[in-house]
Coordinates of C-alpha atoms in Angstrom, one line a residue:
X27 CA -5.1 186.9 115.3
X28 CA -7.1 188.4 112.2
X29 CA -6.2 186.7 109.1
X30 CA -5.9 189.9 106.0
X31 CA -4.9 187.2 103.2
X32 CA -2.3 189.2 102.2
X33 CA -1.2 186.5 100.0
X34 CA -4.9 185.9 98.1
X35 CA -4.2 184.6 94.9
X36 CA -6.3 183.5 91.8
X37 CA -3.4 183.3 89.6
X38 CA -4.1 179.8 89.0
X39 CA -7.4 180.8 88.3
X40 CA -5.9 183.5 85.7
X41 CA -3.9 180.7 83.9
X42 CA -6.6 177.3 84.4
X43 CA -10.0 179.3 84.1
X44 CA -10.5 182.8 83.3
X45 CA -9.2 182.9 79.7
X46 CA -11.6 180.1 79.1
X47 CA -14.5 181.9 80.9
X48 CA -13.6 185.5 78.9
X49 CA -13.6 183.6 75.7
X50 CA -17.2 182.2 76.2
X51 CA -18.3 185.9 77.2
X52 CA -16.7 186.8 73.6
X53 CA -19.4 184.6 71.9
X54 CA -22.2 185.2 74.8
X55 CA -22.1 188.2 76.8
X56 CA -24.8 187.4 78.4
X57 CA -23.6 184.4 80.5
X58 CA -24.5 184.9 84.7
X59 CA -21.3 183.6 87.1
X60 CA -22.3 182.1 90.3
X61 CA -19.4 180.2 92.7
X62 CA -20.0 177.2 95.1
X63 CA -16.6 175.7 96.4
X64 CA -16.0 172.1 96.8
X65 CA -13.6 172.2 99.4
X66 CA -12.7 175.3 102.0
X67 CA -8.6 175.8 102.2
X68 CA -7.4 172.8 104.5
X69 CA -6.1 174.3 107.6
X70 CA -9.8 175.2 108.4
X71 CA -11.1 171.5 108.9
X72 CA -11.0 169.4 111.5
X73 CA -10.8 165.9 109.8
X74 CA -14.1 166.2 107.2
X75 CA -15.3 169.1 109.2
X76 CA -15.5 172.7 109.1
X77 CA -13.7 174.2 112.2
X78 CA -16.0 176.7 114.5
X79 CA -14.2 179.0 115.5
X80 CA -14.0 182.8 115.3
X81 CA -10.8 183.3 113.1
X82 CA -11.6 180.5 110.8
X83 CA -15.2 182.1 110.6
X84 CA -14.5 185.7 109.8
X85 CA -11.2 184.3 107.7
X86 CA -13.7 182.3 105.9
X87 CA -16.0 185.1 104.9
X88 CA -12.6 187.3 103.8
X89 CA -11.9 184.7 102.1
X90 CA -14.9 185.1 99.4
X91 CA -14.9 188.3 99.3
X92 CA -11.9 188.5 98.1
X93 CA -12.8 186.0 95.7
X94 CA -15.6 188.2 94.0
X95 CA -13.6 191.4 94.2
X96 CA -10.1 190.0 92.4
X97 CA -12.5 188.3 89.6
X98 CA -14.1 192.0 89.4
X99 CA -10.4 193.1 88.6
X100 CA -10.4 190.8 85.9
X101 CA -13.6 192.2 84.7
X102 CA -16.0 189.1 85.4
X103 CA -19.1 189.7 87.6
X104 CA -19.7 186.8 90.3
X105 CA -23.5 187.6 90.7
X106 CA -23.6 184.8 93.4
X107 CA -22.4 182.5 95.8
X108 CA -23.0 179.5 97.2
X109 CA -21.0 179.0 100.3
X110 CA -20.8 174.9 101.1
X111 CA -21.1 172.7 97.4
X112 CA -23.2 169.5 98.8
X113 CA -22.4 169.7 102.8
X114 CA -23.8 166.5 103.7
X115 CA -22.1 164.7 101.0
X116 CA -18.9 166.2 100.0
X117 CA -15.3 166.9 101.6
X118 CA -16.7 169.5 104.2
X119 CA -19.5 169.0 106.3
X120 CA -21.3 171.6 108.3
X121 CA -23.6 171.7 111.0
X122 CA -26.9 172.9 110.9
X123 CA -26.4 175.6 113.6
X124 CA -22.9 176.2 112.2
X125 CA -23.8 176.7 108.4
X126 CA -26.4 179.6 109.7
X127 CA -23.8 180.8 112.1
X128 CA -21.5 181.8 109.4
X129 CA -24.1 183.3 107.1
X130 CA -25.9 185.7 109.2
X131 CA -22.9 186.3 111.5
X132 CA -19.7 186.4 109.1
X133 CA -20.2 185.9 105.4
X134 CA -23.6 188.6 105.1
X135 CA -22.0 191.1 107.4
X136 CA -18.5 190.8 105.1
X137 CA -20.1 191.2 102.0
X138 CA -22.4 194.1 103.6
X139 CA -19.5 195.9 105.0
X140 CA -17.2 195.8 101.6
X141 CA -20.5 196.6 100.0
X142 CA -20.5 193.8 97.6
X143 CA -23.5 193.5 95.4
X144 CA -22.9 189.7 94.8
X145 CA -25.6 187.6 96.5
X146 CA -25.4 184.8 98.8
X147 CA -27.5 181.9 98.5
X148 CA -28.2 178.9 101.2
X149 CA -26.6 176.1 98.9
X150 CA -25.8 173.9 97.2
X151 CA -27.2 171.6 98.8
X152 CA -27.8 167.3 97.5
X153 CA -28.0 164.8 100.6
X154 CA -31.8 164.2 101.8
X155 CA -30.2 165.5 105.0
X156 CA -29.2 168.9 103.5
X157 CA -33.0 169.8 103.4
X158 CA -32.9 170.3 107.1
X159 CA -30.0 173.0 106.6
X160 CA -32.0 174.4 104.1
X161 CA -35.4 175.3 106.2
X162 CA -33.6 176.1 109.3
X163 CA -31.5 179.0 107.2
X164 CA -35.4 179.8 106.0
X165 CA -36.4 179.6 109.7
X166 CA -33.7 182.1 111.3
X167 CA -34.6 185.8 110.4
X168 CA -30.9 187.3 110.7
X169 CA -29.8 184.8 108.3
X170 CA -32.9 185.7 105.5
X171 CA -31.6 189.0 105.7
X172 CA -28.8 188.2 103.6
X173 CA -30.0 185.0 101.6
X174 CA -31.6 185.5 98.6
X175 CA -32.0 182.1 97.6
X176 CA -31.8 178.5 97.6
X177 CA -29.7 176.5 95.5
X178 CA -30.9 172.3 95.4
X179 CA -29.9 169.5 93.3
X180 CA -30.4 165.7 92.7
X181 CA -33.3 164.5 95.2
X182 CA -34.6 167.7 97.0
X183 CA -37.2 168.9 94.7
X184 CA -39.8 168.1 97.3
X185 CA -38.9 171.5 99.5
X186 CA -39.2 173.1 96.6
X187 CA -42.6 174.8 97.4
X188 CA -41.5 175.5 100.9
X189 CA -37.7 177.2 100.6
X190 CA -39.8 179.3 97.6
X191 CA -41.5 181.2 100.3
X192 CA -38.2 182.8 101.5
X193 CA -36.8 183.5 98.0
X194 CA -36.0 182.1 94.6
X195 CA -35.2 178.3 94.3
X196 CA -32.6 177.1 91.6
X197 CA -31.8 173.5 90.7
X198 CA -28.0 173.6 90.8
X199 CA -27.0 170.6 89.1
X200 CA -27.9 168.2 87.0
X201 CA -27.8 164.4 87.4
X202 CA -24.9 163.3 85.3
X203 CA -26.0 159.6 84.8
X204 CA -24.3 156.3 84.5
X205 CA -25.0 156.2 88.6
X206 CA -24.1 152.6 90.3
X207 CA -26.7 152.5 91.8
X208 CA -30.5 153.1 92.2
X209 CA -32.0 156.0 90.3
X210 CA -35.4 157.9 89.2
X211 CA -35.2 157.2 85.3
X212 CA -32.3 154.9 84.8
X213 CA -31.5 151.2 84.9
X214 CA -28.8 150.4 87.1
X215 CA -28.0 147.6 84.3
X216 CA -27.3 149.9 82.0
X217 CA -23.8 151.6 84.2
X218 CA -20.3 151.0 82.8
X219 CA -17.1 151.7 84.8
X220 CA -14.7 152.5 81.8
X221 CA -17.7 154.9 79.8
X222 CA -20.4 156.8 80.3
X223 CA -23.6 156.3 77.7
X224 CA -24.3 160.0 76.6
X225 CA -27.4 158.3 74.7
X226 CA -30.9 159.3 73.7
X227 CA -32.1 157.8 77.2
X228 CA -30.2 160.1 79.0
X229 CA -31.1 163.0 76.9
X230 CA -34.7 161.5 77.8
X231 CA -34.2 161.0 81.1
X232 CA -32.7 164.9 80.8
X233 CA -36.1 166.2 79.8
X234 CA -38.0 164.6 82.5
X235 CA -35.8 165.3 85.2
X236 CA -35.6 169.5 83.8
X237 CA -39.8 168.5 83.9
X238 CA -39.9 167.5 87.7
X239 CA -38.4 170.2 88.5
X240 CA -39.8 173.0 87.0
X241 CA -42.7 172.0 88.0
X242 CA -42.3 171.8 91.6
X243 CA -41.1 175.3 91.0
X244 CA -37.5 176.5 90.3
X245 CA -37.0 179.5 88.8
X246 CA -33.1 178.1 87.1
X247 CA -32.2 174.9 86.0
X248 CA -28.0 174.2 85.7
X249 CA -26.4 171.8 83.7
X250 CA -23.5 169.7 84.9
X251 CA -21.0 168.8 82.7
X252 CA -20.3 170.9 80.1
X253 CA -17.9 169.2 78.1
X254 CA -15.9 165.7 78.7
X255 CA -14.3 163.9 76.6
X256 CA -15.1 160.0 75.9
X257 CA -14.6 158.2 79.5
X258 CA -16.1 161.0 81.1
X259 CA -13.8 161.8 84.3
X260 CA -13.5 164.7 85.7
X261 CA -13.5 164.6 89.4
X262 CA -13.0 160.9 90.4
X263 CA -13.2 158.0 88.5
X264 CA -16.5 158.1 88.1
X265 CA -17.4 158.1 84.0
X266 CA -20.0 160.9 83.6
X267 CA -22.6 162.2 80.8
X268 CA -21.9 165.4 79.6
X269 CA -23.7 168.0 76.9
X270 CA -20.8 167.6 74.6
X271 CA -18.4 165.0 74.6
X272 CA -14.6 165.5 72.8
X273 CA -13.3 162.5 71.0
X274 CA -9.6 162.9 71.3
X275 CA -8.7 160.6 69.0
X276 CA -10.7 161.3 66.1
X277 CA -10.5 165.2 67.0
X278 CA -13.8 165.6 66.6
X279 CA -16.7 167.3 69.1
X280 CA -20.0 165.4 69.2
X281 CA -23.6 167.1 70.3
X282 CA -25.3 164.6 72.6
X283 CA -28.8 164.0 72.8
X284 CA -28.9 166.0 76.4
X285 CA -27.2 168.9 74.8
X286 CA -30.7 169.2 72.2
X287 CA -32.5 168.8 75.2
X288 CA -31.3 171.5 77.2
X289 CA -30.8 173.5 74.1
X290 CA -34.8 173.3 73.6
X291 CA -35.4 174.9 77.2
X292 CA -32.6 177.7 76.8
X293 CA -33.1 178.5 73.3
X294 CA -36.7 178.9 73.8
X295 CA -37.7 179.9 76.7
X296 CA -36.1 183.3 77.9
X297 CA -35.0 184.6 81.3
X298 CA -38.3 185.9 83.1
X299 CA -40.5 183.7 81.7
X300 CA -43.8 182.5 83.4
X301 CA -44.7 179.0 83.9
X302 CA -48.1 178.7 82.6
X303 CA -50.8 175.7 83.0
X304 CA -50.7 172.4 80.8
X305 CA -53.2 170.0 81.3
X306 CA -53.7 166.7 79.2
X307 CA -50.1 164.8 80.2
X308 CA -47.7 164.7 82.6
X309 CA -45.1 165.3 79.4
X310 CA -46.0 168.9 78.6
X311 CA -44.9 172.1 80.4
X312 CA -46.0 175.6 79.1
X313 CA -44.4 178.8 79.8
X314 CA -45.3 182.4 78.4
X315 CA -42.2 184.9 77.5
X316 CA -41.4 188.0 78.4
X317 CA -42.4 189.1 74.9
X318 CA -46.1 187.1 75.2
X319 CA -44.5 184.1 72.9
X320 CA -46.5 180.9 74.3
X321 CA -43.6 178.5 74.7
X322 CA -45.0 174.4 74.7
X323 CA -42.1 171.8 75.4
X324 CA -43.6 168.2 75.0
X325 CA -42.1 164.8 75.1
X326 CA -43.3 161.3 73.7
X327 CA -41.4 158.6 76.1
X328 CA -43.2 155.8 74.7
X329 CA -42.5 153.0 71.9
X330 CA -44.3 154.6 69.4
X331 CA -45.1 157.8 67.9
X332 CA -48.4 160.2 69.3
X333 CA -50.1 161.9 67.4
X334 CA -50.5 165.1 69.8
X335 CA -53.1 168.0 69.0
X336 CA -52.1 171.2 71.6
X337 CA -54.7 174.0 72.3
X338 CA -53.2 177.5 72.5
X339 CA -55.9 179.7 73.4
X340 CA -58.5 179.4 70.7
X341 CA -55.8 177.4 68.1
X342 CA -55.5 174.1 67.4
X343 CA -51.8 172.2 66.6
X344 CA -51.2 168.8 65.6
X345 CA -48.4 167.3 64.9
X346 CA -46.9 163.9 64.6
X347 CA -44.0 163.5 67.8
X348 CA -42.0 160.1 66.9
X349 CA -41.4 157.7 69.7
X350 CA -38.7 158.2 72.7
X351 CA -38.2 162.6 71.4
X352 CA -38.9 165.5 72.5
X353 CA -40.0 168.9 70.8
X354 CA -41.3 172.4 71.0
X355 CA -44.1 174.2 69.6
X356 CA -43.6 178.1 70.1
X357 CA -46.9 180.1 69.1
X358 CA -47.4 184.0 69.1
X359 CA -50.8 185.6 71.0
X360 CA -53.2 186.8 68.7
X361 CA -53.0 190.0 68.7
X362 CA -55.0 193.3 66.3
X363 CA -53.4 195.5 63.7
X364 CA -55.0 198.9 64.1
X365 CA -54.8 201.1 60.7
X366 CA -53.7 204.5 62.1
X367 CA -54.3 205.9 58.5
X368 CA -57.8 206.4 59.5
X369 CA -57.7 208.8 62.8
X370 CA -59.9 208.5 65.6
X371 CA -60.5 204.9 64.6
X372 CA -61.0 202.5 67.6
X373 CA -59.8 199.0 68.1
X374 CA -60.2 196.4 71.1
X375 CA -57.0 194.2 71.7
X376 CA -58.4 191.8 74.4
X377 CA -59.7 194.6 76.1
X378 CA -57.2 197.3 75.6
X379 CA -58.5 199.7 73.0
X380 CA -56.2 202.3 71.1
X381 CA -58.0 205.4 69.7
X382 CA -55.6 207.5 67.4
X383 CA -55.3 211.2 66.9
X384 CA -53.5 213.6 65.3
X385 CA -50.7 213.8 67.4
X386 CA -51.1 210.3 70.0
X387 CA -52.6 207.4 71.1
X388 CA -54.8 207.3 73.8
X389 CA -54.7 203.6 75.4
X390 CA -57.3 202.6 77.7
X391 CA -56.2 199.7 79.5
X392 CA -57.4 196.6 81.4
X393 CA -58.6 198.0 84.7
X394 CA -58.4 196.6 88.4
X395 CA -54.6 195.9 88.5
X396 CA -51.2 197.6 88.8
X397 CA -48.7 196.6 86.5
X398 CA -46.6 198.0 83.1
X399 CA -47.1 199.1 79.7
X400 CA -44.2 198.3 77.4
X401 CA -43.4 199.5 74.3
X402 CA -41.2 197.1 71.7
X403 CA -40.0 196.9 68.4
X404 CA -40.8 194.4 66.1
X405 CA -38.1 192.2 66.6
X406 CA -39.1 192.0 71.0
X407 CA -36.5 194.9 71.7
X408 CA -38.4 196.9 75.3
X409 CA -38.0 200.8 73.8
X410 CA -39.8 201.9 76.9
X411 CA -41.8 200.3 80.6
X412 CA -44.4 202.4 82.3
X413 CA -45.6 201.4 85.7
X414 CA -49.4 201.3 85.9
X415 CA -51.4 201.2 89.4
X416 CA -54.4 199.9 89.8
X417 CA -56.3 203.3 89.5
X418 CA -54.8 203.8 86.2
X419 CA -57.7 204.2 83.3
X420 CA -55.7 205.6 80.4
X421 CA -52.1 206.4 79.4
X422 CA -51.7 209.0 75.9
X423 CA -48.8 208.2 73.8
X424 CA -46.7 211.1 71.8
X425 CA -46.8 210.0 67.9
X426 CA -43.3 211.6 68.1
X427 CA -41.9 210.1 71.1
X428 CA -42.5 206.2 68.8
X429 CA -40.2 205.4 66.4
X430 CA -41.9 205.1 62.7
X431 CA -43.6 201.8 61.9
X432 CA -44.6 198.8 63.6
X433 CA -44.8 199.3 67.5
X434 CA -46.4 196.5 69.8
X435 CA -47.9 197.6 73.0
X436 CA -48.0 194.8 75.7
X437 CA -49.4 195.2 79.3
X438 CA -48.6 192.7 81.8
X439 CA -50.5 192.6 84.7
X440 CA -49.6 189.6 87.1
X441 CA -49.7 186.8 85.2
X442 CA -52.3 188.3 82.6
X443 CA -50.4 189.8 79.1
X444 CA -52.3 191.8 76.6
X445 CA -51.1 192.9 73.5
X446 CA -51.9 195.2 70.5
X447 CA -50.2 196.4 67.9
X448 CA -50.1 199.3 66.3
X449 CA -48.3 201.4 62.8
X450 CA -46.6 204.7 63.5
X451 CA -46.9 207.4 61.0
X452 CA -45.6 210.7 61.6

């Protein structure tokens, strides 16, 4: 028997979630959908387990596909999917052999078949156990075919360095706090059964959890709860923290101290980013942007305030940072102005030099690496990417192909970013 789900609905979704969703892309078009069920439908367990078998299997993998393709009709994107949320701790548990079973065998082949560009990720996986699932879907060859990814959350940033081998690595969910019982950060004193704390120690302990694990190496970092109201439930009666809390009573929102938190990360530092090196404290982590902005987040967790000096390059920043905060110090690279209203005039930007004629501008460039040359307005906006090899010497720009006025120049070459800048006159 092959099950066609002739009666796939999301109209629950249509009424509960989507409106919600298509409002949030009315403020922010640029928010990225990813899926990771909780629980499968409930004819295919076996008690707290997923049945193996064939038509539950390929059912399973029909099952998401038509999940991405009816949210398509509804004009949302699902960019990925996580098949199993939390498999050794939640209501469906998986076998090792099983959970790589269905990925290489069922879901991948689905998804290639109906080519779907969403992607699937190994994930999301929580209990120290999961780990093992993890390395043995980064162990099996047919399955990396399809995976693109690993999704971890809660105690797993120790793989980290080794699931980044096979593929990006995102932390899919963040500790909610208020646990009952022993926890990195927190004081099990300190947990409440009628209401959660959403206090400046758990926007601390926020900061240095997003710390840990960025530095072991995730390239994403997902909040939890969104938005709770003042006790906090939402699955279970477990009270949880959440980034903004509604007060029903008083009808009023309030910004918690986690929200700021995650705000200075997202506000700050933008999507391909590069984690750059900090030394000095283990409360500092450094990133360059994609437009060369050096982004610095620090945090002071002590009982009094630090007076903190930061070396960018060849500056020098101080600043006062008051006790139990957190803060961000965003610097732009030096970079040359070259006046174009003398030709043939040369200037050295870090090594690129820019000579100007008549009619272009001849860029010699940093030599021994392949990489790009982008173009940009003012305001960061890419107007143009060329590839570079690593035989490339020099690259002439048309005067007329650059808009008038202020045009930065940025090559990025690994993890090396030089920038110029130059002032089009036509």
């Amino acid at each position: 028997m092959i099950i066609q789900w002739e009666k796939f609905s999301i109209a629950r979704d249509r009424e509960k979630l989507i409106p919600f969703i298509k409002a949030a892309l009315e403020v922010n078009p640029d928010i990225h959908l990813w899926g990771s069920p909780w629980i499968c439908p409930g004819w295919m367990k076996n008690g707290m387990n997923f049945k193996n078998d064939e038509q539950t299997k390929k059912a399973y993998a029909l099952y998401f596909a038509k999940f991405v393709e009816e949210y398509s009709k509804e004009g949302l994107t699902i960019e990925a999917v996580h098949h199993q949320n939390e498999p050794g701790y939640a209501q469906v548990r998986w076998t090792i052999p099983l959970f790589v079973d269905f990925i290489k065998n069922y879901l991948g082949p689905e998804f290639e078949k109906r080519k779907l560009e969403t992607e699937i990720w190994c994930g999301t996986m929580s209990h120290p156990e999961d780990s093992n699932i993890a390395i043995a879907c980064l162990n099996d060859a047919d399955a990396m075919k399809y995976i693109v990814g690993f999704g971890l959350q809660w105690n797993l940033e120790s793989v980290v360095p080794t699931l980044s081998k096979g593929g990006r690595v995102w932390q899919t969910e963040h500790r909610c706090g208020n646990y009952d019982f022993e926890a990195k950060y927190w004081d099990r004193k300190r947990y409440s059964s009628s209401m959660p704390q959403n206090d400046h120690r758990y926007g601390e302990e926020s900061w240095l959890l997003i710390r840990d694990w960025v530095a072991a190496g995730v390239n994403a970092y997902s909040a939890w709860n969104m938005v709770l109201d003042t006790y906090g439930k939402s699955l279970g009666n477990w009270p949880q923290n959440a980034l903004l809390v509604v007060d029903r009573s008083a009808k009023k929102l309030i910004i918690t101290p986690a929200y700021w938190v995650f705000r200075h990360f997202s506000q700050y530092v933008k999507p391909g980013a590069t984690r750059i090196g900090a030394s000095g404290s283990d409360e500092v982590l450094a990133f360059v942007n994609p437009d060369g902005d050096i982004i610095t987040q620090v945090c002071n967790k002590g009982d009094a305030q630090k007076e903190l000096t930061i070396q960018v390059g060849s500056e020098l920043y101080r600043f006062t940072l008051p006790a139990h905060s957190w803060a961000t110090l965003r610097t732009m690279p030096a970079t040359g102005t070259i006046d174009l209203t003398r030709n043939n005039k040369t200037a050295a930007e870090r090594s690129m030099k820019i000579t100007a004629t008549q009619r272009d501008y001849r860029v010699a460039l940093p030599v021994g690496k392949s990489g790009r040359l982008e173009l940009l307005t003012a305001a960061g906006k890419v107007l143009k990417s060329l590839p570079l090899n690593n035989q490339t010497r020099e690259i002439h720009l048309s005067r007329q192909s650059l808009p008038s006025g202020l045009v930065l120049l940025r090559v990025v070459q690994g993890k090396t970013i030089t920038t110029a800048r130059i002032f089009n006159t036509l």
